[in-house]
GROMACS .gro file of C-alpha atoms in nm:
model
  241
    1UNK     CA    1   0.000   0.000   0.000
    2UNK     CA    2   0.276   0.241   0.090
    3UNK     CA    3   0.455   0.173  -0.240
    4UNK     CA    4   0.139   0.241  -0.441
    5UNK     CA    5   0.076   0.559  -0.245
    6UNK     CA    6   0.428   0.683  -0.319
    7UNK     CA    7   0.382   0.614  -0.690
    8UNK     CA    8   0.048   0.799  -0.700
    9UNK     CA    9   0.201   1.095  -0.518
   10UNK     CA   10   0.485   1.102  -0.765
   11UNK     CA   11   0.247   1.105  -1.063
   12UNK     CA   12   0.042   1.385  -0.909
   13UNK     CA   13   0.348   1.591  -0.825
   14UNK     CA   14   0.541   1.553  -1.150
   15UNK     CA   15   0.335   1.531  -1.473
   16UNK     CA   16   0.647   1.423  -1.663
   17UNK     CA   17   0.615   1.075  -1.518
   18UNK     CA   18   0.238   1.043  -1.558
   19UNK     CA   19   0.226   1.162  -1.919
   20UNK     CA   20   0.541   0.991  -2.041
   21UNK     CA   21   0.821   1.124  -2.257
   22UNK     CA   22   0.625   1.080  -2.581
   23UNK     CA   23   0.328   1.280  -2.452
   24UNK     CA   24   0.524   1.604  -2.470
   25UNK     CA   25   0.511   1.817  -2.782
   26UNK     CA   26   0.809   1.830  -3.014
   27UNK     CA   27   0.904   2.179  -2.893
   28UNK     CA   28   0.898   2.063  -2.531
   29UNK     CA   29   1.109   1.756  -2.611
   30UNK     CA   30   1.364   1.977  -2.787
   31UNK     CA   31   1.384   2.198  -2.479
   32UNK     CA   32   1.566   1.927  -2.285
   33UNK     CA   33   1.729   2.169  -2.036
   34UNK     CA   34   1.377   2.263  -1.918
   35UNK     CA   35   1.276   1.897  -1.875
   36UNK     CA   36   1.602   1.831  -1.692
   37UNK     CA   37   1.534   2.112  -1.447
   38UNK     CA   38   1.177   1.984  -1.397
   39UNK     CA   39   1.313   1.647  -1.292
   40UNK     CA   40   1.567   1.814  -1.064
   41UNK     CA   41   1.291   2.028  -0.909
   42UNK     CA   42   1.069   1.720  -0.855
   43UNK     CA   43   1.356   1.535  -0.687
   44UNK     CA   44   1.430   1.830  -0.460
   45UNK     CA   45   1.063   1.865  -0.365
   46UNK     CA   46   1.022   1.492  -0.301
   47UNK     CA   47   1.324   1.488  -0.074
   48UNK     CA   48   1.218   1.797   0.120
   49UNK     CA   49   1.476   2.027  -0.040
   50UNK     CA   50   1.380   2.367  -0.178
   51UNK     CA   51   1.260   2.302  -0.536
   52UNK     CA   52   1.387   2.631  -0.679
   53UNK     CA   53   1.676   2.569  -0.928
   54UNK     CA   54   2.017   2.680  -0.816
   55UNK     CA   55   2.200   2.967  -0.984
   56UNK     CA   56   2.444   2.724  -1.140
   57UNK     CA   57   2.161   2.520  -1.294
   58UNK     CA   58   2.003   2.835  -1.437
   59UNK     CA   59   2.334   2.941  -1.592
   60UNK     CA   60   2.374   2.601  -1.756
   61UNK     CA   61   2.021   2.614  -1.893
   62UNK     CA   62   2.058   2.971  -2.020
   63UNK     CA   63   2.395   2.908  -2.184
   64UNK     CA   64   2.298   2.581  -2.355
   65UNK     CA   65   1.955   2.711  -2.454
   66UNK     CA   66   2.100   3.025  -2.615
   67UNK     CA   67   2.356   2.823  -2.809
   68UNK     CA   68   2.092   2.581  -2.940
   69UNK     CA   69   1.854   2.857  -3.045
   70UNK     CA   70   2.122   3.082  -3.196
   71UNK     CA   71   2.269   2.800  -3.404
   72UNK     CA   72   1.933   2.733  -3.573
   73UNK     CA   73   1.818   3.088  -3.655
   74UNK     CA   74   1.927   3.304  -3.947
   75UNK     CA   75   1.869   3.677  -3.918
   76UNK     CA   76   1.940   3.925  -4.197
   77UNK     CA   77   1.985   4.197  -3.935
   78UNK     CA   78   2.306   4.026  -3.822
   79UNK     CA   79   2.453   4.087  -4.170
   80UNK     CA   80   2.390   4.462  -4.141
   81UNK     CA   81   2.606   4.511  -3.833
   82UNK     CA   82   2.815   4.830  -3.890
   83UNK     CA   83   3.125   4.689  -3.721
   84UNK     CA   84   3.149   4.383  -3.943
   85UNK     CA   85   3.057   4.573  -4.259
   86UNK     CA   86   3.344   4.814  -4.190
   87UNK     CA   87   3.584   4.527  -4.120
   88UNK     CA   88   3.496   4.357  -4.447
   89UNK     CA   89   3.508   4.685  -4.640
   90UNK     CA   90   3.836   4.789  -4.471
   91UNK     CA   91   4.009   4.463  -4.561
   92UNK     CA   92   3.887   4.495  -4.920
   93UNK     CA   93   4.007   4.856  -4.958
   94UNK     CA   94   4.344   4.795  -4.788
   95UNK     CA   95   4.405   4.487  -5.002
   96UNK     CA   96   4.329   4.665  -5.330
   97UNK     CA   97   4.522   4.978  -5.230
   98UNK     CA   98   4.841   4.790  -5.137
   99UNK     CA   99   4.825   4.585  -5.457
  100UNK     CA  100   4.794   4.895  -5.673
  101UNK     CA  101   5.083   5.063  -5.489
  102UNK     CA  102   5.302   4.761  -5.564
  103UNK     CA  103   5.190   4.756  -5.929
  104UNK     CA  104   5.265   5.128  -5.975
  105UNK     CA  105   5.596   5.146  -5.787
  106UNK     CA  106   5.764   4.806  -5.838
  107UNK     CA  107   5.843   4.636  -6.170
  108UNK     CA  108   5.721   4.280  -6.207
  109UNK     CA  109   5.969   4.036  -6.053
  110UNK     CA  110   6.154   4.299  -5.848
  111UNK     CA  111   6.215   4.279  -5.474
  112UNK     CA  112   6.304   4.513  -5.186
  113UNK     CA  113   6.468   4.356  -4.882
  114UNK     CA  114   6.355   4.524  -4.560
  115UNK     CA  115   6.478   4.277  -4.296
  116UNK     CA  116   6.693   3.966  -4.294
  117UNK     CA  117   6.377   3.754  -4.310
  118UNK     CA  118   6.126   3.987  -4.478
  119UNK     CA  119   6.110   4.151  -4.821
  120UNK     CA  120   5.864   4.310  -5.061
  121UNK     CA  121   5.827   4.145  -5.401
  122UNK     CA  122   5.607   4.184  -5.707
  123UNK     CA  123   5.470   3.846  -5.813
  124UNK     CA  124   5.164   3.751  -6.015
  125UNK     CA  125   4.976   3.451  -5.883
  126UNK     CA  126   4.726   3.278  -6.111
  127UNK     CA  127   4.632   3.027  -5.842
  128UNK     CA  128   4.467   3.043  -5.501
  129UNK     CA  129   4.618   3.151  -5.171
  130UNK     CA  130   4.995   3.098  -5.146
  131UNK     CA  131   5.020   2.992  -5.514
  132UNK     CA  132   4.790   2.689  -5.515
  133UNK     CA  133   4.691   2.582  -5.873
  134UNK     CA  134   4.935   2.836  -6.017
  135UNK     CA  135   5.027   2.605  -6.308
  136UNK     CA  136   4.673   2.481  -6.381
  137UNK     CA  137   4.502   2.553  -6.714
  138UNK     CA  138   4.295   2.874  -6.749
  139UNK     CA  139   3.972   2.676  -6.806
  140UNK     CA  140   4.025   2.470  -6.491
  141UNK     CA  141   4.104   2.781  -6.285
  142UNK     CA  142   3.796   2.964  -6.414
  143UNK     CA  143   3.559   2.676  -6.333
  144UNK     CA  144   3.723   2.587  -6.003
  145UNK     CA  145   3.749   2.939  -5.863
  146UNK     CA  146   3.401   3.032  -5.986
  147UNK     CA  147   3.237   2.741  -5.803
  148UNK     CA  148   3.452   2.777  -5.491
  149UNK     CA  149   3.387   3.152  -5.470
  150UNK     CA  150   3.008   3.118  -5.493
  151UNK     CA  151   3.000   2.837  -5.238
  152UNK     CA  152   3.234   3.015  -4.994
  153UNK     CA  153   3.049   3.347  -5.008
  154UNK     CA  154   2.714   3.174  -4.955
  155UNK     CA  155   2.847   2.971  -4.661
  156UNK     CA  156   3.015   3.273  -4.502
  157UNK     CA  157   2.701   3.487  -4.527
  158UNK     CA  158   2.487   3.211  -4.378
  159UNK     CA  159   2.738   3.151  -4.102
  160UNK     CA  160   2.766   3.522  -4.023
  161UNK     CA  161   2.388   3.561  -4.024
  162UNK     CA  162   2.350   3.268  -3.784
  163UNK     CA  163   2.619   3.373  -3.536
  164UNK     CA  164   2.485   3.566  -3.233
  165UNK     CA  165   2.614   3.916  -3.164
  166UNK     CA  166   2.777   3.809  -2.836
  167UNK     CA  167   3.021   3.587  -3.033
  168UNK     CA  168   3.213   3.895  -3.140
  169UNK     CA  169   3.549   3.733  -3.216
  170UNK     CA  170   3.389   3.468  -3.433
  171UNK     CA  171   3.194   3.732  -3.626
  172UNK     CA  172   3.512   3.939  -3.670
  173UNK     CA  173   3.690   3.631  -3.804
  174UNK     CA  174   3.411   3.566  -4.054
  175UNK     CA  175   3.421   3.931  -4.166
  176UNK     CA  176   3.798   3.911  -4.220
  177UNK     CA  177   3.762   3.595  -4.428
  178UNK     CA  178   3.480   3.745  -4.634
  179UNK     CA  179   3.675   4.066  -4.702
  180UNK     CA  180   3.989   3.874  -4.798
  181UNK     CA  181   3.798   3.639  -5.027
  182UNK     CA  182   3.631   3.931  -5.207
  183UNK     CA  183   3.968   4.106  -5.247
  184UNK     CA  184   4.127   3.813  -5.428
  185UNK     CA  185   3.811   3.741  -5.630
  186UNK     CA  186   3.815   4.095  -5.773
  187UNK     CA  187   4.169   4.040  -5.902
  188UNK     CA  188   4.085   3.706  -6.060
  189UNK     CA  189   3.766   3.833  -6.225
  190UNK     CA  190   3.912   4.154  -6.374
  191UNK     CA  191   4.279   4.061  -6.423
  192UNK     CA  192   4.289   3.681  -6.422
  193UNK     CA  193   4.565   3.684  -6.159
  194UNK     CA  194   4.640   3.805  -5.807
  195UNK     CA  195   4.925   4.034  -5.703
  196UNK     CA  196   5.136   3.901  -5.413
  197UNK     CA  197   5.402   4.119  -5.254
  198UNK     CA  198   5.487   3.995  -4.901
  199UNK     CA  199   5.766   3.737  -4.879
  200UNK     CA  200   5.886   3.585  -4.551
  201UNK     CA  201   6.192   3.358  -4.540
  202UNK     CA  202   6.461   3.230  -4.307
  203UNK     CA  203   6.783   3.078  -4.440
  204UNK     CA  204   6.675   2.788  -4.665
  205UNK     CA  205   6.308   2.816  -4.567
  206UNK     CA  206   6.087   3.033  -4.787
  207UNK     CA  207   5.714   3.085  -4.736
  208UNK     CA  208   5.511   3.151  -5.055
  209UNK     CA  209   5.444   3.518  -5.123
  210UNK     CA  210   5.107   3.650  -5.008
  211UNK     CA  211   4.905   3.971  -4.976
  212UNK     CA  212   4.669   4.150  -4.736
  213UNK     CA  213   4.372   3.936  -4.841
  214UNK     CA  214   4.559   3.613  -4.767
  215UNK     CA  215   4.665   3.750  -4.428
  216UNK     CA  216   4.308   3.851  -4.339
  217UNK     CA  217   4.181   3.504  -4.430
  218UNK     CA  218   4.449   3.339  -4.216
  219UNK     CA  219   4.380   3.564  -3.915
  220UNK     CA  220   4.006   3.503  -3.953
  221UNK     CA  221   4.053   3.126  -3.950
  222UNK     CA  222   4.268   3.150  -3.635
  223UNK     CA  223   4.003   3.363  -3.460
  224UNK     CA  224   3.725   3.119  -3.547
  225UNK     CA  225   3.922   2.814  -3.436
  226UNK     CA  226   4.020   2.989  -3.113
  227UNK     CA  227   3.658   3.088  -3.044
  228UNK     CA  228   3.528   2.736  -3.109
  229UNK     CA  229   3.793   2.590  -2.879
  230UNK     CA  230   3.712   2.844  -2.606
  231UNK     CA  231   3.338   2.768  -2.630
  232UNK     CA  232   3.413   2.397  -2.597
  233UNK     CA  233   3.617   2.462  -2.281
  234UNK     CA  234   3.343   2.681  -2.132
  235UNK     CA  235   3.069   2.423  -2.197
  236UNK     CA  236   3.283   2.148  -2.052
  237UNK     CA  237   3.351   2.359  -1.743
  238UNK     CA  238   2.982   2.443  -1.695
  239UNK     CA  239   2.871   2.083  -1.723
  240UNK     CA  240   3.144   1.965  -1.489
  241UNK     CA  241   3.059   2.224  -1.222
   0.00000   0.00000   0.00000
């Protein structure tokens, strides 16, 4: 009798057990942090402990819930952020300006050594970043870079429009990549080649020449990877606490 009474009390107190997991709507099942806190609250109430969630539980729910919702929503307003528009535009202008300065002031193939490991050069690159596909046929380069450019721009815009404002470093990284990609695409579309002018070397080691657009893309990738790694550490720390 006592066991049956306990079970009836549990069903009356916590509807989750009486209705079953499949009785909840799809939206409620997706909101698993809420269901988790309901079970925690029921356990605390059944054991005589205050049923109000702790501050730590609320932080976990808020953090995880915001990440889940932000990752699934695309908002055009996020693409009109002044900061990221200026970053993208600034990278594009700086890239084109430095390339034209090199074209006007340095003959093709010339170099100016500034440091023992750094020099300015004037090189034409018909490939991708750091000289990839430099020796490929013009038809292959046109098809390859056309498809890659469209796909990359579409993915970057969708990613930027789905990234919440609070993830500032990640949004800055995406803006840098987008500005750098547009800078090199302009050169390939109008001139069929990209001007590279920064050359870093050390003794027998020589890194392929690059430009401002390549640098912006590289910095953007580092920022995104660093942000993703930091988010992973924060989530792991929250769940472990």
